[in-house]
Every structure is written in C-alpha cells, then in structure tokens.
Amino acid sequence: MPLPADTDATTPKYLRDKYAIVGVGETTYTRGSGRTTRAMGTVAIRNAMQDAGLKPSEVDGMLSYSGNDSTPSTFLAGDLGIRLNFFMDVNGGGSSTEALIGIAIGIMEAGMCRCVAIFRSMNGYSQVRIGGTGARSAAPINGDALHGRVYGWQSAGQMFAPTFMRHMYEYGTKPEQVAMVKVVHSEHASNNPKAFYKKRYTVDDVLNSRMICKPLHLLDCCVETDNATCIIVTSADRARNLRHTPALIRGVVGRCSKPRADMHYQCGPISRVAGYYAKDILWPNAGVGPEDIDAVGAYDAFTFTSMLQLEDYGFCKKGEGGEYVSSGITRLGGKRPQNTSGGHLCEGYTHGMNMVIENVRQLRHDVDDYCPIGPDGKRQHTFDYREGGCRQVRNIEVTANLGWANPLTGSAMVMRRG
Amino acid sequence: MSDWSKVTRPIPVPNQWTQPFWDAARRSVLELQRCQSCGHFQHPPYATCVQCVSTDLKFEPVGGKGTIYAYTIMYHTGDKRFAPAVPYASIIVELDDAPGALLAGNLLGSPYTDAKVGRRVEVIFEKLNDDITLPQFRLAR
C-alpha cells in the first residue's frame, strides 16, 4: 500500500527513512548445532556482511542481546577482522531486536559510528532453553521471584498463561480461533526452505496436541532452536551504494512497558499488553497506521502472543483478535499476511530477529522460497502460495514488526521499501 | 485431584521487605504491605508505595477471601520438583480486602478442574518447614 502524505508534525520525522537495514544473515535452524555461540555468531555476521556487500572494515559498530547465553561483540568482531568504534551487549530477549535497531540509529545519528551489526546467537535448544528446564529451575528462589516459582510457575508459557486465560474469559476468545495462528504460520513455513518445521498443521492438529499449560497446547508453543542471526543497519545514503534495495526504517519503539513491568500479574487488566502503550509511539513516529501495513511480523513465541499484539497495536479491536487471526486476513494472499517465514512457531526461535530479517527480504521483493530461478539468476515469484510454492507478498511496500518480551514489555518497527 | 504429597517445593528465602509477610504466614495470618499515605495494598512488598512513592509502609492483616482472577492448569513443568502434582492449578486471586494486590497460589483441596475465573476462594496455610509457611487457597466454604 502506498504511504500516505506526512501529516504528523509532532514527532522527529526527520529520522524517518534516514537509516536502513542493508544486510541480513543467519545460520541454519537446528536442534543440536554442535557449535559454540561464538562460531554461529561469526557465521551469521559474515553472511549479513556478504549479503550487504560490506567489507569488515566498513562495519564499525556492534550490538547484541542475550540472557547470558551468547558471546560478546568484542570476541566476534576480532574473529571477523572488524575494528569497533562502538559496541554494547545488553541483557534481554524478545523485545530487543527493534529496540537495538533504535539504539543503532541513535548512535549513528550521534556520530559515534557508521555501520552497526546487530546479532543474536543462541543454542536455545541444546544449551539454555527458554522453556524453563535445566539451569533455570535450579536457581535459588529469593526476593520477588518467590511469588511465582514456589507455586510451580517457571517457564515463559506458564507465566503468560494467566493473561491468555483472562483474555478468553473477558472476550470469549476460543482456542480453535487462536490455533489458526499456528495453522497460517505453518502454511507459510511450508514455502520456506530454511524453516525447521515445514509441515502444514490443521486446527485439529493444534487442539489434539498435548496440553502444556492451559490454554497452551504443544503446537501453540514455538520451537526451541540453535542458531544465530544478524541485521546490519547503516544510513540510507550509504545504503544506496550497497547490493540490495534497502529496507528503510520508518519508526521504532523500544522496550515500551506497562506499569510495574516486574510483576506480570500485578497490573490489570492482564489481558492488555505493552502494545497498548507502544502504538502511540510507533504509528506517529512512522507516520502510518495499521491500515497502511502490507505484512506483519507479530512475535509468536506462542499463538496467543501474536494475537494479543495485533489487538493492542490496533490491527483489530480489543477482544476481536480471535476473529482477526482466523479470518484469512493473515494468510499469504490475504489482506495482511503475517509471519511469512513461519515465525518462531515454525521457522525457528531467535528472539525476534528472524521476523525482521523476513520483512527485509520481503521488502526487497526477493524472499527465498521454492519459486524457479530465471535465466538472469533471479527468483521468479509465482505468487502461488500452495505448499512448496511461493511466499513473496505481491507489491509489498510497508511492513510492521511487533516484538514481545512478555505481556508487559514490547518493541516494534515499521519499515518501507527503499 | 492433584497429588501434592510427593512435591518438595523450593523454599523461599525472605529478604528485608518480605520478612513480615512470612512471619505473619507462619502464624497463619495473611498480612500485606499497605501504604499509610494513600491506603494502597501492594504485593510483593517493596521499599516504596508503587502508587504514591511514599516510604510509609506497614503490614496489615487482610481477610483471606477472594475471587480467582486468572489461572492456568500445568500439565508439564520445567521444575521437575512439581512433576508429581501435574496436572495442577496455579491461580491468581483478587482479595476482597486488598483490591489491586493480586496473590498467586495453587488451588488445593479440590480437583484442578474446579479452577475457574470468578470462583470464590479462601486462604489456607501450607507449612513447608519451621521457618516458612506458604499462603495457599481452597474453594470458599
């Protein structure tokens, strides 16, 4: 959809489109990488530099995030022959991708460096599992954590489940509606050669999979994988001399939080998520609204997280998320396809990075799928979305990413085709 | 009915803010931190009132009756100490006497299927050891 004229006069719109994502890269999504996070991170950054057409000497900034389960920027920079003018490794998970892109813009705007590689490297299956088994269970209970773990609350799914249950109570949301998030994302994954799970699932498959914690069935939960991902951000001016059509960054909101972001269930209504607040920064900063968005990456750690964010960012009315995600709108070929790579539910789990990477490729009009390669070496998209076919969104111009740490904290970003 | 008999719960370690809560629980009394300036109840206890930032906070006994605000049924648990009890209900309770301070607990003494939003519950006390007694909930009688 073409962008509307700029009408907003209150936000720093001079930064709109001034920075771009110019390179993206990843390692294979596996369960059991057999490699260190250092090795994987190095490969992902190298792939992103090659994708952009950048030499190591042209990258001088690095940002990463982790839950103490990765390798510092300084190690990877040295391995890659990069001399850094700026780096920072921050603690955090799913809300980090868009937030770090915002930080990258800020430090470049401040003249501190010129080109930033953002990476996330994690052995999320074979080492530290977000699902809460292993080391996380053995940690002593002190301070405020006692109000959950002593009652058997531990993993992300368990912590978020009351929000999902309350949503079902307040709005009549049905499990079979929310299961459609998995169904649709699995359809998209079936056209993604990189996806860890390429199988297409039905609503019955989801509802008949074993219960993990009500209302989450196994197939409502994302896949834990080992992988690294990288996104390279630089100025739009510099982007014009690089390999690909740049994905221009229209607006970002980073780690926007509800009140009392430390205690998930202490701040009602718990069916409300951080997007309720973040939308008032995202849309004015980007100068667009939900109606202008052609494709969405809605963080799908769980089927429900995707739906809750779509509601609170205004893609549908509050309480109508179940209807929205089961309406066909979110499918390839629908009005606003989402998670076209299969997302965390199917492609792999890399704390938000892969859904930004996917939208960058979508905006280049050159997403990797099963379409034939033409005589010019370019992929010829068929827009036939049947299994094993295309996953390129036709004429896509503007995308949104909705990142989720938990119900209380989120980040988001709008990009457009340069 | 969930079988809690084989579950060894992790033992909470009180700190300077939470100690009065645990001291009261050991006497089978539910006490929550209340701001003496604006009257807000909060849980877990903090150094300041999260409503008005006052530091004038005291613990006051509250009635143990309330309503299930949200819940989940755990069928799978990362912390294997809880594995013998699955499936079990973990609930969040809105107390009649302390609006805004929601309490976590397990629903004890009835089948996990009895956990529903809006059900009336009351506090009971589960002794873990000589130092720590855990506030818990059962259906109101």
Coordinates of C-alpha atoms in Angstrom, one line a residue:
Chain A
M1 CA 0.0 0.0 0.0
P2 CA 1.5 3.4 -0.9
L3 CA 2.4 5.7 2.1
P4 CA 0.0 8.5 3.0
A5 CA 1.3 12.0 3.0
D6 CA 3.1 13.0 6.2
T7 CA 0.6 14.8 8.3
D8 CA 2.1 14.4 11.7
A9 CA 4.0 17.4 13.0
T10 CA 4.9 16.3 16.5
T11 CA 7.5 13.6 16.1
P12 CA 11.0 13.6 14.8
K13 CA 10.1 12.7 11.3
Y14 CA 13.4 13.8 10.0
L15 CA 14.7 10.4 11.1
R16 CA 12.1 8.6 9.0
D17 CA 13.8 6.7 6.2
K18 CA 17.2 8.1 7.1
Y19 CA 18.5 4.7 8.2
A20 CA 18.1 1.3 6.6
I21 CA 18.7 -2.4 7.1
V22 CA 21.1 -3.3 4.3
G23 CA 22.3 -6.8 5.2
V24 CA 20.7 -9.8 6.9
G25 CA 22.1 -13.2 7.6
E26 CA 21.6 -16.4 9.7
T27 CA 22.9 -19.9 10.3
T28 CA 20.8 -23.0 9.7
Y29 CA 18.0 -23.5 12.3
T30 CA 18.9 -26.7 14.1
R31 CA 18.2 -28.6 17.3
G32 CA 21.8 -29.5 18.3
S33 CA 24.1 -27.2 16.4
G34 CA 27.3 -28.8 17.8
R35 CA 28.8 -25.3 17.6
T36 CA 29.5 -22.5 20.0
T37 CA 27.5 -19.3 20.0
R38 CA 30.8 -17.7 19.0
A39 CA 31.1 -19.8 15.9
M40 CA 27.5 -19.4 14.9
G41 CA 27.5 -15.6 15.6
T42 CA 30.6 -15.2 13.4
V43 CA 29.0 -17.0 10.5
A44 CA 25.7 -15.0 10.8
I45 CA 27.5 -11.7 10.8
R46 CA 29.7 -12.8 7.9
N47 CA 26.6 -13.9 5.9
A48 CA 25.0 -10.5 6.6
M49 CA 28.1 -8.6 5.5
Q50 CA 28.3 -10.6 2.3
D51 CA 24.5 -10.1 1.8
A52 CA 25.0 -6.3 2.1
G53 CA 28.2 -6.2 0.1
L54 CA 30.1 -4.8 3.0
K55 CA 33.8 -5.4 3.9
P56 CA 34.7 -5.9 7.6
S57 CA 36.5 -2.6 7.5
E58 CA 33.1 -0.9 6.7
V59 CA 31.4 -2.2 9.8
D60 CA 32.4 -0.3 12.9
G61 CA 29.6 -0.8 15.4
M62 CA 28.1 -3.9 17.1
L63 CA 25.1 -4.6 19.3
S64 CA 23.9 -7.8 20.7
Y65 CA 21.5 -9.1 23.3
S66 CA 21.3 -12.3 25.3
G67 CA 20.3 -13.9 28.6
N68 CA 24.0 -14.6 29.4
D69 CA 23.8 -17.4 26.8
S70 CA 25.8 -15.8 24.0
T71 CA 29.3 -14.5 23.1
P72 CA 30.3 -10.8 23.5
S73 CA 30.6 -8.5 20.5
T74 CA 34.3 -7.9 21.1
F75 CA 35.1 -11.6 20.5
L76 CA 33.1 -11.8 17.3
A77 CA 34.5 -8.6 15.9
G78 CA 38.0 -9.8 16.4
D79 CA 37.2 -13.1 14.7
L80 CA 35.8 -11.2 11.7
G81 CA 38.5 -8.6 11.3
I82 CA 36.2 -5.8 12.4
R83 CA 37.6 -2.9 14.5
L84 CA 34.9 -1.4 16.6
N85 CA 34.1 2.2 17.2
F86 CA 31.1 1.3 19.3
F87 CA 29.7 -1.9 20.9
M88 CA 27.3 -2.9 23.6
D89 CA 26.0 -6.3 24.7
V90 CA 22.7 -5.9 26.5
N91 CA 20.6 -8.3 28.6
G92 CA 17.3 -9.2 27.2
G93 CA 15.1 -11.4 25.0
G94 CA 12.3 -10.9 22.6
S95 CA 11.8 -7.2 22.8
S96 CA 15.4 -6.5 21.9
T97 CA 15.6 -6.6 18.1
E98 CA 13.6 -3.4 17.3
A99 CA 15.0 -1.7 20.4
L100 CA 18.6 -2.3 19.4
I101 CA 17.8 -1.1 15.9
G102 CA 16.6 2.2 17.5
I103 CA 19.8 2.4 19.5
A104 CA 21.8 1.8 16.3
I105 CA 20.1 4.8 14.7
G106 CA 20.8 6.9 17.8
I107 CA 24.5 6.1 18.0
M108 CA 25.0 6.7 14.3
E109 CA 23.0 9.9 14.5
A110 CA 25.3 11.0 17.3
G111 CA 28.3 10.4 15.0
M112 CA 29.7 7.6 17.2
C113 CA 29.9 5.0 14.4
R114 CA 28.7 4.5 10.8
C115 CA 27.5 0.9 10.3
V116 CA 26.2 -1.4 13.0
A117 CA 25.9 -5.2 13.0
I118 CA 23.2 -6.4 15.5
F119 CA 23.4 -10.1 16.3
R120 CA 21.7 -12.7 18.4
S121 CA 23.5 -16.1 18.8
M122 CA 21.9 -18.8 20.9
N123 CA 21.9 -22.5 21.4
G124 CA 18.3 -22.2 22.5
Y125 CA 17.7 -26.0 22.3
S126 CA 21.0 -27.6 23.2
Q127 CA 22.1 -25.2 25.9
V128 CA 19.9 -22.6 27.6
R129 CA 16.3 -23.5 27.0
I130 CA 13.7 -20.7 27.3
G131 CA 11.2 -23.4 28.2
G132 CA 12.5 -23.3 31.8
T133 CA 14.1 -26.7 32.2
G134 CA 17.7 -27.2 33.3
A135 CA 19.7 -24.5 34.9
R136 CA 16.7 -22.1 35.3
S137 CA 14.9 -24.5 37.6
A138 CA 17.9 -25.0 39.8
A139 CA 18.4 -21.3 40.6
P140 CA 17.6 -20.4 44.3
I141 CA 14.3 -18.5 45.0
N142 CA 14.8 -15.2 46.6
G143 CA 13.4 -11.7 46.6
D144 CA 10.4 -11.3 44.4
A145 CA 10.6 -14.4 42.2
L146 CA 9.2 -16.4 45.1
H147 CA 5.7 -15.3 44.2
G148 CA 5.7 -17.5 41.1
R149 CA 8.1 -20.3 41.3
V150 CA 7.1 -21.6 44.7
Y151 CA 3.7 -22.2 43.2
G152 CA 5.1 -24.1 40.2
W153 CA 5.3 -21.1 37.8
Q154 CA 8.5 -21.1 35.9
S155 CA 8.6 -21.0 32.1
A156 CA 7.5 -18.2 29.8
G157 CA 4.4 -20.2 28.8
Q158 CA 3.4 -20.7 32.4
M159 CA 4.0 -17.1 33.2
F160 CA 2.0 -15.8 30.3
A161 CA -0.9 -18.3 30.5
P162 CA -3.0 -16.3 33.0
T163 CA -3.0 -13.4 30.5
F164 CA -4.3 -15.8 27.8
M165 CA -6.9 -17.4 30.1
R166 CA -8.1 -14.0 31.2
H167 CA -8.4 -12.9 27.6
M168 CA -10.6 -15.9 26.9
Y169 CA -12.7 -15.1 29.9
E170 CA -13.2 -11.4 29.1
Y171 CA -13.7 -11.6 25.4
G172 CA -14.9 -15.2 24.7
T173 CA -11.8 -16.0 22.7
K174 CA -11.8 -19.6 21.6
P175 CA -8.8 -22.0 21.4
E176 CA -9.8 -23.0 17.9
Q177 CA -9.6 -19.4 16.8
V178 CA -6.1 -18.9 18.2
A179 CA -4.9 -22.2 16.8
M180 CA -5.3 -20.6 13.4
V181 CA -2.2 -18.6 14.1
K182 CA -0.2 -21.8 14.1
V183 CA -2.1 -23.1 11.0
V184 CA -1.4 -19.9 9.0
H185 CA 2.3 -19.7 10.1
S186 CA 2.8 -23.3 9.2
E187 CA 1.4 -22.8 5.8
H188 CA 3.9 -20.0 5.3
A189 CA 6.7 -22.2 6.7
S190 CA 5.9 -24.9 4.1
N191 CA 7.2 -22.5 1.5
N192 CA 10.4 -21.6 3.4
P193 CA 13.4 -23.9 2.7
K194 CA 15.0 -22.6 5.9
A195 CA 12.1 -23.5 8.2
F196 CA 12.8 -26.0 10.9
Y197 CA 9.2 -27.3 10.7
K198 CA 7.8 -27.2 7.2
K199 CA 4.7 -29.4 7.8
R200 CA 1.3 -27.8 7.4
Y201 CA -0.9 -28.1 10.5
T202 CA -4.7 -28.0 10.9
V203 CA -6.7 -26.6 13.8
D204 CA -7.4 -30.2 14.9
D205 CA -3.7 -30.9 15.0
V206 CA -3.2 -28.0 17.4
L207 CA -6.1 -28.8 19.6
N208 CA -5.3 -32.5 19.7
S209 CA -1.6 -31.9 20.6
R210 CA -0.8 -32.5 24.3
M211 CA -1.6 -29.7 26.8
I212 CA 1.4 -27.9 28.2
C213 CA -0.3 -25.4 30.4
K214 CA -3.9 -24.4 29.8
P215 CA -4.7 -22.9 27.3
L216 CA -1.4 -23.7 25.6
H217 CA -1.2 -27.0 23.6
L218 CA 2.2 -28.1 22.4
L219 CA 1.6 -26.7 19.0
D220 CA 0.6 -23.3 20.5
C221 CA 4.2 -23.0 21.6
C222 CA 7.2 -22.1 19.4
V223 CA 10.1 -24.3 18.6
E224 CA 13.4 -24.0 20.5
T225 CA 16.3 -24.0 18.1
D226 CA 20.1 -23.4 18.0
N227 CA 21.0 -20.6 15.6
A228 CA 22.5 -17.1 15.1
T229 CA 21.1 -14.2 13.2
C230 CA 22.4 -10.8 12.1
I231 CA 21.0 -7.5 10.9
I232 CA 23.2 -4.6 9.6
V233 CA 22.0 -1.0 9.9
T234 CA 23.5 2.0 8.3
S235 CA 22.5 5.3 6.8
A236 CA 20.1 5.5 3.8
D237 CA 22.8 7.4 2.0
R238 CA 25.3 4.6 2.4
A239 CA 22.7 2.0 1.7
R240 CA 22.2 3.3 -1.9
N241 CA 25.7 2.1 -2.8
L242 CA 25.2 -1.4 -1.4
R243 CA 23.8 -4.6 -3.0
H244 CA 20.1 -4.7 -2.3
T245 CA 17.1 -2.4 -2.3
P246 CA 17.3 -1.0 1.3
A247 CA 14.6 -1.6 3.9
L248 CA 14.2 2.0 5.2
I249 CA 13.3 2.3 8.8
R250 CA 10.3 4.5 9.2
G251 CA 9.8 4.4 13.0
V252 CA 10.8 2.4 16.1
V253 CA 9.5 1.9 19.6
G254 CA 11.8 0.1 22.0
R255 CA 11.1 -1.9 25.2
C256 CA 7.9 0.1 25.8
S257 CA 6.4 -1.2 29.1
K258 CA 3.2 -1.4 31.1
P259 CA 3.3 -0.1 34.6
R260 CA 5.1 -2.5 37.0
A261 CA 7.0 -4.4 34.4
D262 CA 8.5 -6.6 37.1
M263 CA 5.3 -8.4 38.1
H264 CA 3.3 -9.9 35.3
Y265 CA 0.1 -10.4 37.1
Q266 CA 0.1 -7.4 39.4
C267 CA -1.1 -4.8 36.9
G268 CA -4.6 -5.4 35.4
P269 CA -6.1 -5.7 33.1
I270 CA -3.6 -8.5 32.5
S271 CA -5.2 -9.2 29.1
R272 CA -3.7 -5.9 27.9
V273 CA -0.1 -6.0 26.6
A274 CA 2.6 -3.4 26.1
G275 CA 1.5 -2.6 22.5
Y276 CA -1.4 -0.7 24.1
Y277 CA 1.2 2.0 25.0
A278 CA 3.8 1.3 22.3
K279 CA 1.3 2.0 19.5
D280 CA 1.1 5.7 20.5
I281 CA 4.9 5.9 19.8
L282 CA 5.1 3.6 16.8
W283 CA 2.5 4.9 14.5
P284 CA 3.2 8.7 14.9
N285 CA 6.9 8.1 14.6
A286 CA 6.4 6.1 11.4
G287 CA 3.7 8.4 10.0
V288 CA 1.5 5.4 9.1
G289 CA -1.2 3.4 10.8
P290 CA -2.1 -0.3 10.9
E291 CA -4.2 0.1 7.7
D292 CA -1.1 1.0 5.7
I293 CA 0.8 -2.1 6.6
D294 CA 1.2 -4.8 3.9
A295 CA 2.7 -7.5 6.1
V296 CA 3.3 -8.1 9.8
G297 CA 5.9 -9.9 11.9
A298 CA 3.9 -10.5 15.1
Y299 CA 6.1 -12.2 17.7
D300 CA 4.8 -15.7 18.0
A301 CA 6.5 -17.3 21.0
F302 CA 3.0 -18.6 21.4
T303 CA 0.0 -18.4 19.2
F304 CA -1.7 -16.1 21.7
T305 CA 1.2 -13.5 21.8
S306 CA 0.7 -12.8 18.1
M307 CA -3.0 -12.2 18.6
L308 CA -2.7 -10.0 21.7
Q309 CA -0.2 -7.7 19.9
L310 CA -2.3 -7.4 16.8
E311 CA -5.2 -6.2 19.1
D312 CA -3.2 -3.7 21.1
Y313 CA -1.3 -2.2 18.1
G314 CA -4.8 -1.6 16.5
F315 CA -4.9 -4.1 13.7
C316 CA -8.3 -5.1 15.1
K317 CA -10.4 -4.0 18.0
K318 CA -9.5 -5.2 21.5
G319 CA -11.2 -8.5 22.1
E320 CA -11.6 -9.3 18.4
G321 CA -8.1 -10.9 17.9
G322 CA -9.6 -14.4 17.8
E323 CA -11.8 -13.4 14.9
Y324 CA -9.0 -11.5 13.1
V325 CA -6.4 -14.3 13.2
S326 CA -9.0 -16.8 12.0
S327 CA -10.4 -14.7 9.2
G328 CA -7.9 -15.4 6.5
I329 CA -6.5 -11.8 6.6
T330 CA -3.2 -13.1 7.9
R331 CA -2.6 -15.7 5.2
L332 CA -0.4 -15.2 2.2
G333 CA -2.8 -13.9 -0.4
G334 CA -4.9 -12.3 2.3
K335 CA -5.1 -8.6 3.0
R336 CA -2.2 -8.5 5.5
P337 CA -0.2 -11.7 5.7
Q338 CA 1.9 -12.2 8.8
N339 CA 5.0 -14.2 9.8
T340 CA 5.6 -15.2 6.2
S341 CA 8.7 -17.2 7.1
G342 CA 6.7 -19.3 9.6
G343 CA 8.0 -17.3 12.5
H344 CA 9.0 -18.7 15.9
L345 CA 6.3 -21.2 15.7
C346 CA 7.8 -22.9 12.7
E347 CA 10.9 -21.4 11.2
G348 CA 12.9 -21.2 14.4
Y349 CA 13.4 -19.3 17.6
T350 CA 15.8 -16.5 17.6
H351 CA 14.2 -13.9 19.9
G352 CA 12.5 -11.8 17.3
M353 CA 15.4 -11.4 14.8
N354 CA 14.1 -13.7 12.1
M355 CA 10.8 -11.9 11.7
V356 CA 12.7 -8.6 11.0
I357 CA 15.0 -10.5 8.6
E358 CA 12.0 -11.9 6.8
N359 CA 10.4 -8.5 6.3
V360 CA 13.7 -7.1 5.0
R361 CA 13.7 -9.8 2.3
Q362 CA 10.0 -9.3 1.6
L363 CA 10.6 -5.6 1.0
R364 CA 13.4 -6.5 -1.4
H365 CA 10.8 -8.5 -3.3
D366 CA 13.2 -11.4 -3.2
V367 CA 12.2 -13.7 -0.4
D368 CA 13.8 -17.2 -0.6
D369 CA 11.1 -19.8 -1.4
Y370 CA 10.6 -22.6 -3.9
C371 CA 10.0 -20.4 -6.9
P372 CA 12.1 -21.1 -10.0
I373 CA 15.3 -19.1 -10.7
G374 CA 15.1 -17.3 -14.1
P375 CA 17.9 -17.1 -16.7
D376 CA 19.0 -13.8 -15.1
G377 CA 19.7 -15.7 -11.9
K378 CA 16.8 -14.0 -10.1
R379 CA 13.9 -15.8 -8.5
Q380 CA 10.7 -15.6 -10.5
H381 CA 7.9 -15.4 -8.0
T382 CA 4.7 -17.2 -8.9
F383 CA 2.5 -15.9 -6.1
D384 CA 1.1 -19.4 -6.0
Y385 CA 1.0 -19.9 -2.2
R386 CA 0.2 -23.6 -2.2
E387 CA 2.6 -26.0 -0.3
G388 CA 6.1 -26.0 -1.7
G389 CA 5.5 -22.8 -3.7
C390 CA 5.8 -19.0 -3.3
R391 CA 5.8 -16.9 -0.2
Q392 CA 6.6 -13.5 -1.6
V393 CA 3.9 -10.9 -0.8
R394 CA 2.9 -9.1 -4.1
N395 CA 3.8 -5.4 -4.4
I396 CA 4.8 -5.1 -0.7
E397 CA 5.8 -1.6 0.3
V398 CA 5.4 -1.3 4.1
T399 CA 5.9 -3.8 6.9
A400 CA 5.5 -3.8 10.7
N401 CA 7.3 -5.9 13.3
L402 CA 5.8 -6.3 16.7
G403 CA 8.3 -7.6 19.2
W404 CA 7.4 -9.2 22.6
A405 CA 9.4 -9.8 25.7
N406 CA 6.4 -10.7 27.8
P407 CA 2.9 -9.2 28.3
L408 CA 4.5 -6.2 29.9
T409 CA 7.3 -5.1 27.5
G410 CA 7.4 -4.9 23.8
S411 CA 9.2 -3.2 20.9
A412 CA 8.1 -2.5 17.3
M413 CA 9.2 -1.1 14.0
V414 CA 7.8 0.0 10.7
M415 CA 10.0 -0.4 7.5
R416 CA 9.3 0.5 3.9
R417 CA 10.9 -0.5 0.6
G418 CA 13.6 2.0 -0.4
Chain B
M1 CA -7.2 -34.2 42.5
S2 CA -3.6 -33.2 42.1
D3 CA -1.2 -35.3 44.3
W4 CA 0.9 -32.8 46.1
S5 CA 2.3 -35.4 48.6
K6 CA 5.4 -36.1 46.6
V7 CA 6.2 -32.5 45.8
T8 CA 9.1 -30.8 47.6
R9 CA 8.6 -27.1 46.9
P10 CA 11.5 -24.8 46.5
I11 CA 11.9 -22.9 49.8
P12 CA 11.6 -19.1 49.5
V13 CA 14.4 -17.0 51.1
P14 CA 12.9 -14.0 52.9
N15 CA 14.5 -10.6 52.5
Q16 CA 14.1 -7.4 54.5
W17 CA 10.9 -6.5 52.6
T18 CA 9.3 -9.9 52.6
Q19 CA 10.2 -11.0 56.1
P20 CA 7.0 -9.6 57.8
F21 CA 4.8 -11.4 55.2
W22 CA 6.5 -14.7 56.1
D23 CA 6.4 -14.0 59.8
A24 CA 2.6 -13.5 59.6
A25 CA 2.1 -16.5 57.4
R26 CA 3.9 -18.7 60.0
R27 CA 1.2 -17.5 62.4
S28 CA -1.5 -18.5 59.8
V29 CA -2.3 -14.8 59.2
L30 CA -2.3 -13.1 55.8
E31 CA -0.6 -9.7 56.1
L32 CA 0.1 -7.5 53.1
Q33 CA 2.1 -4.3 52.8
R34 CA -0.1 -1.2 52.9
C35 CA 0.8 2.4 52.2
Q36 CA -0.1 4.5 55.2
S37 CA -0.2 7.6 53.0
C38 CA -2.6 6.6 50.2
G39 CA -4.0 3.3 51.5
H40 CA -2.8 1.2 48.6
F41 CA -2.2 -2.5 49.2
Q42 CA 0.7 -4.0 47.3
H43 CA 2.3 -7.4 46.9
P44 CA 5.0 -8.5 46.9
P45 CA 6.4 -5.9 49.4
Y46 CA 8.7 -3.1 48.2
A47 CA 10.7 -0.2 49.6
T48 CA 8.2 2.3 48.2
C49 CA 4.5 2.5 47.5
V50 CA 4.1 1.9 43.8
Q51 CA 1.1 4.3 43.7
C52 CA 2.4 7.4 45.5
V53 CA 6.1 6.6 46.2
S54 CA 5.7 7.0 49.9
T55 CA 8.0 5.1 52.1
D56 CA 5.5 5.0 55.0
L57 CA 4.5 1.3 54.6
K58 CA 3.2 -1.1 57.2
F59 CA 1.9 -4.7 57.1
E60 CA -1.8 -5.1 57.9
P61 CA -3.8 -8.3 58.2
V62 CA -6.3 -8.8 55.5
G63 CA -9.2 -11.2 55.2
G64 CA -8.4 -14.3 53.1
K65 CA -11.5 -14.4 50.9
G66 CA -11.3 -13.5 47.3
T67 CA -12.0 -14.4 43.7
I68 CA -10.0 -16.2 41.1
Y69 CA -8.9 -13.5 38.6
A70 CA -7.0 -15.8 36.3
Y71 CA -5.5 -19.3 36.4
T72 CA -3.7 -21.9 34.4
I73 CA -3.5 -25.7 34.6
M74 CA 0.0 -27.0 34.5
Y75 CA 0.4 -30.3 32.6
H76 CA 4.1 -30.1 32.1
T77 CA 6.6 -28.4 34.3
G78 CA 10.2 -27.2 33.8
D79 CA 10.9 -27.5 37.6
K80 CA 10.8 -31.3 38.0
R81 CA 10.1 -31.0 41.7
F82 CA 6.5 -30.2 40.7
A83 CA 6.2 -33.1 38.2
P84 CA 4.4 -35.5 40.7
A85 CA 1.5 -33.0 41.0
V86 CA 0.6 -32.5 37.4
P87 CA -2.0 -31.6 36.3
Y88 CA -2.3 -28.9 38.9
A89 CA -4.0 -25.5 39.1
S90 CA -2.0 -22.3 39.6
I91 CA -4.3 -19.4 40.3
I92 CA -4.2 -15.6 40.7
V93 CA -6.6 -14.3 43.4
E94 CA -8.1 -10.9 43.8
L95 CA -8.7 -10.4 47.6
D96 CA -11.9 -8.7 48.7
D97 CA -10.0 -6.7 51.3
A98 CA -7.0 -5.7 49.2
P99 CA -8.0 -4.7 45.7
G100 CA -5.0 -4.2 43.4
A101 CA -2.8 -6.7 45.3
L102 CA -3.2 -9.9 43.5
L103 CA -1.9 -13.1 45.1
A104 CA -0.5 -16.2 43.5
G105 CA -1.3 -19.7 44.8
N106 CA -2.3 -23.2 44.0
L107 CA -5.9 -24.4 44.3
L108 CA -5.7 -27.1 46.9
G109 CA -8.3 -29.5 48.3
S110 CA -10.4 -29.9 45.2
P111 CA -9.9 -31.2 41.7
Y112 CA -7.9 -28.9 39.4
T113 CA -10.9 -28.7 37.1
D114 CA -12.6 -26.6 39.8
A115 CA -10.3 -23.7 38.9
K116 CA -12.4 -21.1 37.0
V117 CA -12.3 -17.4 36.7
G118 CA -14.7 -15.9 39.2
R119 CA -14.8 -18.8 41.7
R120 CA -14.7 -17.8 45.3
V121 CA -11.7 -19.0 47.3
E122 CA -10.2 -18.5 50.7
V123 CA -6.7 -18.6 52.0
I124 CA -5.2 -21.6 53.8
F125 CA -1.7 -22.2 55.1
E126 CA 0.7 -24.9 54.0
K127 CA 3.7 -25.4 56.3
L128 CA 6.9 -26.0 54.3
N129 CA 9.3 -26.1 57.3
D130 CA 9.8 -24.5 60.7
D131 CA 10.5 -21.1 59.1
I132 CA 8.3 -20.9 56.0
T133 CA 4.6 -21.4 55.7
L134 CA 3.0 -20.7 52.4
P135 CA -0.3 -19.0 51.8
Q136 CA -2.4 -21.1 49.6
F137 CA -6.1 -21.3 48.5
R138 CA -9.1 -23.6 48.5
L139 CA -12.6 -23.1 47.3
A140 CA -14.6 -20.9 49.8
R141 CA -16.8 -22.7 52.3

